[in-house]
Amino acid sequence: WRNNELAGEAAVLHALTLFGKLPYECKVAVIGRGNTGRGAFRILTSLGANVTVYNRRTEQLLRQEIGQYDIVVNSVFWDMTRKDYIISRKELQEMKRPSMIIDVSCDADGAIESSRPTSFEDPIYMEGGILHYAVDHTPSIFGYSVTRILNKIITRYIDPIIEDKIDEHPVLQNAIIIQNGQIFDKKTIRFQKRAGL
């Protein structure tokens, strides 16, 4: 959970340096009440932004109010079986100018129709007159912090992996996606089908 919070924190901090507006001048919508959204909310409010949080039940309300916001932060873990978007390309036309979408989840064909994953080297692009930031793996910006967080989690599983005692640990069992050529993860199977693999 802490790594997810850090993703929200890091994405917002990095994206703000590329936007050109100070946070306390901004009205911000955060989509998602999970760990990633909590991290984005923490940074934004600590920097003085006026923040409203939306969740899946208030998607329609966000669409109605989207023109109020300077920044929209997406932190929703998207159900890839959905055929719609929280923000479609049509909704981009309703947004303020200038405004920015910070897509922390940044799945291609995910919650934001116009979003496509970017890199640290080329983190932003314009589409529909809206600045988009969609860098994946943002916790790595803060290498020391993310290493400390992940070390606390990973070290407890090293011995069971080395000793081939994965079946004694439900967390490790649930992490198996492919074993002996058989795919166990339903999301991987759906992705393969969608990609034509």
CSV table of C-alpha atoms in Angstrom, one decimal:
chain,number,residue,atom,x,y,z
A,1,TRP,CA,0.0,0.0,0.0
A,2,ARG,CA,2.8,2.4,0.8
A,3,ASN,CA,4.3,2.0,-2.7
A,4,ASN,CA,0.9,2.9,-4.2
A,5,GLU,CA,0.8,6.0,-2.0
A,6,LEU,CA,4.3,6.9,-3.2
A,7,ALA,CA,3.2,6.5,-6.8
A,8,GLY,CA,0.5,9.1,-6.3
A,9,GLU,CA,2.8,11.4,-4.4
A,10,ALA,CA,5.7,11.1,-6.9
A,11,ALA,CA,3.5,11.5,-10.0
A,12,VAL,CA,1.9,14.7,-8.7
A,13,LEU,CA,5.2,16.2,-7.6
A,14,HIS,CA,6.9,15.5,-10.9
A,15,ALA,CA,3.9,16.5,-13.0
A,16,LEU,CA,3.5,19.8,-11.2
A,17,THR,CA,7.0,20.9,-12.2
A,18,LEU,CA,5.9,20.5,-15.8
A,19,PHE,CA,2.6,22.3,-15.6
A,20,GLY,CA,3.5,25.9,-15.0
A,21,LYS,CA,1.0,26.6,-12.3
A,22,LEU,CA,1.7,26.5,-8.5
A,23,PRO,CA,-0.6,24.0,-6.7
A,24,TYR,CA,-2.2,26.7,-4.5
A,25,GLU,CA,-3.5,28.4,-7.6
A,26,CYS,CA,-5.2,25.1,-8.8
A,27,LYS,CA,-8.5,23.4,-8.3
A,28,VAL,CA,-7.9,19.7,-8.6
A,29,ALA,CA,-10.0,16.6,-9.0
A,30,VAL,CA,-8.6,13.3,-7.7
A,31,ILE,CA,-10.3,10.2,-9.1
A,32,GLY,CA,-10.0,7.3,-6.7
A,33,ARG,CA,-10.1,6.9,-2.9
A,34,GLY,CA,-7.5,4.1,-2.7
A,35,ASN,CA,-3.8,4.3,-1.7
A,36,THR,CA,-2.7,6.0,-4.9
A,37,GLY,CA,-5.4,8.6,-4.6
A,38,ARG,CA,-4.5,9.2,-0.9
A,39,GLY,CA,-0.9,9.8,-1.8
A,40,ALA,CA,-1.9,12.3,-4.5
A,41,PHE,CA,-4.4,14.0,-2.1
A,42,ARG,CA,-1.7,14.3,0.6
A,43,ILE,CA,0.8,16.1,-1.6
A,44,LEU,CA,-1.8,18.4,-3.3
A,45,THR,CA,-3.4,19.5,0.0
A,46,SER,CA,-0.1,20.0,1.7
A,47,LEU,CA,0.9,22.4,-1.2
A,48,GLY,CA,-2.4,24.3,-0.9
A,49,ALA,CA,-4.4,23.0,-3.8
A,50,ASN,CA,-8.2,23.0,-3.6
A,51,VAL,CA,-8.9,19.3,-4.0
A,52,THR,CA,-12.1,17.3,-4.6
A,53,VAL,CA,-12.1,13.5,-4.6
A,54,TYR,CA,-14.3,11.4,-6.8
A,55,ASN,CA,-14.8,7.7,-6.9
A,56,ARG,CA,-16.5,5.2,-9.1
A,57,ARG,CA,-20.0,6.1,-7.8
A,58,THR,CA,-19.4,9.8,-8.7
A,59,GLU,CA,-18.0,9.4,-12.2
A,60,GLN,CA,-21.0,11.1,-13.7
A,61,LEU,CA,-20.7,14.1,-11.3
A,62,LEU,CA,-17.1,14.4,-12.3
A,63,ARG,CA,-18.1,14.6,-16.0
A,64,GLN,CA,-20.5,17.4,-15.2
A,65,GLU,CA,-18.0,19.3,-13.1
A,66,ILE,CA,-14.8,18.7,-15.2
A,67,GLY,CA,-14.7,22.2,-16.6
A,68,GLN,CA,-13.9,23.6,-13.1
A,69,TYR,CA,-10.6,21.9,-12.7
A,70,ASP,CA,-7.0,22.9,-13.6
A,71,ILE,CA,-5.7,19.4,-12.9
A,72,VAL,CA,-7.4,16.0,-12.9
A,73,VAL,CA,-5.5,13.1,-11.3
A,74,ASN,CA,-6.5,9.6,-12.2
A,75,SER,CA,-5.6,7.0,-9.6
A,76,VAL,CA,-8.3,4.4,-10.3
A,77,PHE,CA,-7.3,0.7,-10.9
A,78,TRP,CA,-9.2,0.3,-14.1
A,79,ASP,CA,-11.4,-2.7,-15.0
A,80,MET,CA,-10.0,-3.5,-18.4
A,81,THR,CA,-13.3,-5.3,-19.3
A,82,ARG,CA,-15.1,-2.0,-19.3
A,83,LYS,CA,-15.7,-0.5,-22.7
A,84,ASP,CA,-16.2,3.1,-21.6
A,85,TYR,CA,-14.0,5.7,-20.0
A,86,ILE,CA,-14.1,8.0,-17.0
A,87,ILE,CA,-12.8,10.8,-19.2
A,88,SER,CA,-13.4,10.3,-23.0
A,89,ARG,CA,-11.8,12.5,-25.7
A,90,LYS,CA,-15.2,14.3,-25.9
A,91,GLU,CA,-14.8,15.3,-22.2
A,92,LEU,CA,-11.4,16.9,-23.0
A,93,GLN,CA,-13.3,19.6,-24.8
A,94,GLU,CA,-15.1,20.5,-21.6
A,95,MET,CA,-11.9,21.0,-19.7
A,96,LYS,CA,-10.4,24.4,-18.8
A,97,ARG,CA,-7.5,25.8,-20.8
A,98,PRO,CA,-4.8,25.4,-19.6
A,99,SER,CA,-5.4,22.2,-17.7
A,100,MET,CA,-3.6,18.9,-17.1
A,101,ILE,CA,-4.4,15.3,-16.6
A,102,ILE,CA,-2.1,13.4,-14.3
A,103,ASP,CA,-2.8,9.7,-15.1
A,104,VAL,CA,-1.0,7.8,-12.3
A,105,SER,CA,-2.7,4.6,-13.4
A,106,CYS,CA,-1.7,5.4,-17.0
A,107,ASP,CA,-3.1,2.2,-18.7
A,108,ALA,CA,-3.4,2.4,-22.4
A,109,ASP,CA,-7.1,2.1,-23.2
A,110,GLY,CA,-7.8,2.6,-19.5
A,111,ALA,CA,-9.9,5.1,-17.6
A,112,ILE,CA,-8.7,8.1,-19.6
A,113,GLU,CA,-9.3,7.5,-23.4
A,114,SER,CA,-6.6,10.0,-24.5
A,115,SER,CA,-4.0,8.6,-22.1
A,116,ARG,CA,-1.0,6.6,-23.2
A,117,PRO,CA,2.0,5.7,-21.1
A,118,THR,CA,5.0,8.0,-21.2
A,119,SER,CA,8.5,7.9,-19.9
A,120,PHE,CA,10.6,10.1,-17.6
A,121,GLU,CA,12.6,11.2,-20.6
A,122,ASP,CA,9.4,12.4,-22.4
A,123,PRO,CA,6.8,12.6,-19.7
A,124,ILE,CA,4.1,14.9,-21.2
A,125,TYR,CA,2.2,15.4,-24.4
A,126,MET,CA,-0.7,17.5,-25.6
A,127,GLU,CA,-4.0,16.0,-26.8
A,128,GLY,CA,-7.2,17.8,-27.3
A,129,GLY,CA,-5.6,21.0,-25.9
A,130,ILE,CA,-5.0,19.3,-22.6
A,131,LEU,CA,-1.5,18.5,-21.2
A,132,HIS,CA,-1.2,14.8,-20.3
A,133,TYR,CA,1.3,13.3,-17.8
A,134,ALA,CA,1.2,9.5,-17.8
A,135,VAL,CA,4.6,8.2,-16.5
A,136,ASP,CA,4.5,4.7,-15.3
A,137,HIS,CA,6.5,3.5,-12.2
A,138,THR,CA,6.7,7.0,-10.7
A,139,PRO,CA,8.0,5.7,-7.3
A,140,SER,CA,11.4,5.2,-8.8
A,141,ILE,CA,11.8,9.0,-8.9
A,142,PHE,CA,12.4,8.7,-5.2
A,143,GLY,CA,14.8,5.8,-5.3
A,144,TYR,CA,15.8,5.9,-1.6
A,145,SER,CA,12.2,6.1,-0.4
A,146,VAL,CA,10.9,3.3,-2.6
A,147,THR,CA,13.8,1.1,-1.8
A,148,ARG,CA,13.2,1.4,1.9
A,149,ILE,CA,9.5,0.7,1.4
A,150,LEU,CA,10.0,-2.3,-0.9
A,151,ASN,CA,12.8,-3.8,1.2
A,152,LYS,CA,10.5,-4.1,4.2
A,153,ILE,CA,8.1,-6.1,2.1
A,154,ILE,CA,10.4,-8.2,-0.1
A,155,THR,CA,12.9,-9.4,2.5
A,156,ARG,CA,10.3,-11.5,4.3
A,157,TYR,CA,9.8,-13.6,1.0
A,158,ILE,CA,13.4,-14.2,-0.1
A,159,ASP,CA,14.0,-17.3,2.0
A,160,PRO,CA,10.7,-19.0,1.0
A,161,ILE,CA,11.5,-18.4,-2.7
A,162,ILE,CA,15.1,-19.6,-2.4
A,163,GLU,CA,14.0,-22.7,-0.3
A,164,ASP,CA,11.1,-23.4,-2.8
A,165,LYS,CA,8.5,-23.1,-0.1
A,166,ILE,CA,6.2,-20.8,-2.1
A,167,ASP,CA,3.2,-23.0,-1.4
A,168,GLU,CA,3.5,-22.2,2.3
A,169,HIS,CA,2.9,-18.5,1.7
A,170,PRO,CA,-0.5,-17.3,0.3
A,171,VAL,CA,1.0,-14.0,-0.8
A,172,LEU,CA,3.5,-15.8,-3.0
A,173,GLN,CA,1.0,-18.3,-4.3
A,174,ASN,CA,-1.3,-15.4,-5.3
A,175,ALA,CA,1.6,-13.8,-7.1
A,176,ILE,CA,2.1,-16.7,-9.5
A,177,ILE,CA,1.0,-15.6,-13.0
A,178,ILE,CA,2.5,-18.4,-15.1
A,179,GLN,CA,3.8,-21.8,-13.9
A,180,ASN,CA,5.0,-24.7,-16.0
A,181,GLY,CA,3.6,-22.9,-19.1
A,182,GLN,CA,0.1,-22.6,-17.7
A,183,ILE,CA,-1.4,-19.1,-17.2
A,184,PHE,CA,-3.2,-18.6,-13.9
A,185,ASP,CA,-3.9,-14.9,-13.9
A,186,LYS,CA,-7.2,-14.0,-15.6
A,187,LYS,CA,-6.1,-10.5,-16.3
A,188,THR,CA,-3.1,-11.8,-18.3
A,189,ILE,CA,-5.4,-14.0,-20.3
A,190,ARG,CA,-7.8,-11.1,-21.1
A,191,PHE,CA,-4.8,-8.9,-22.0
A,192,GLN,CA,-3.5,-11.6,-24.4
A,193,LYS,CA,-6.9,-12.0,-26.0
A,194,ARG,CA,-7.3,-8.2,-26.5
A,195,ALA,CA,-3.8,-7.9,-27.9
A,196,GLY,CA,-4.4,-10.9,-30.2
A,197,LEU,CA,-1.6,-13.0,-28.7
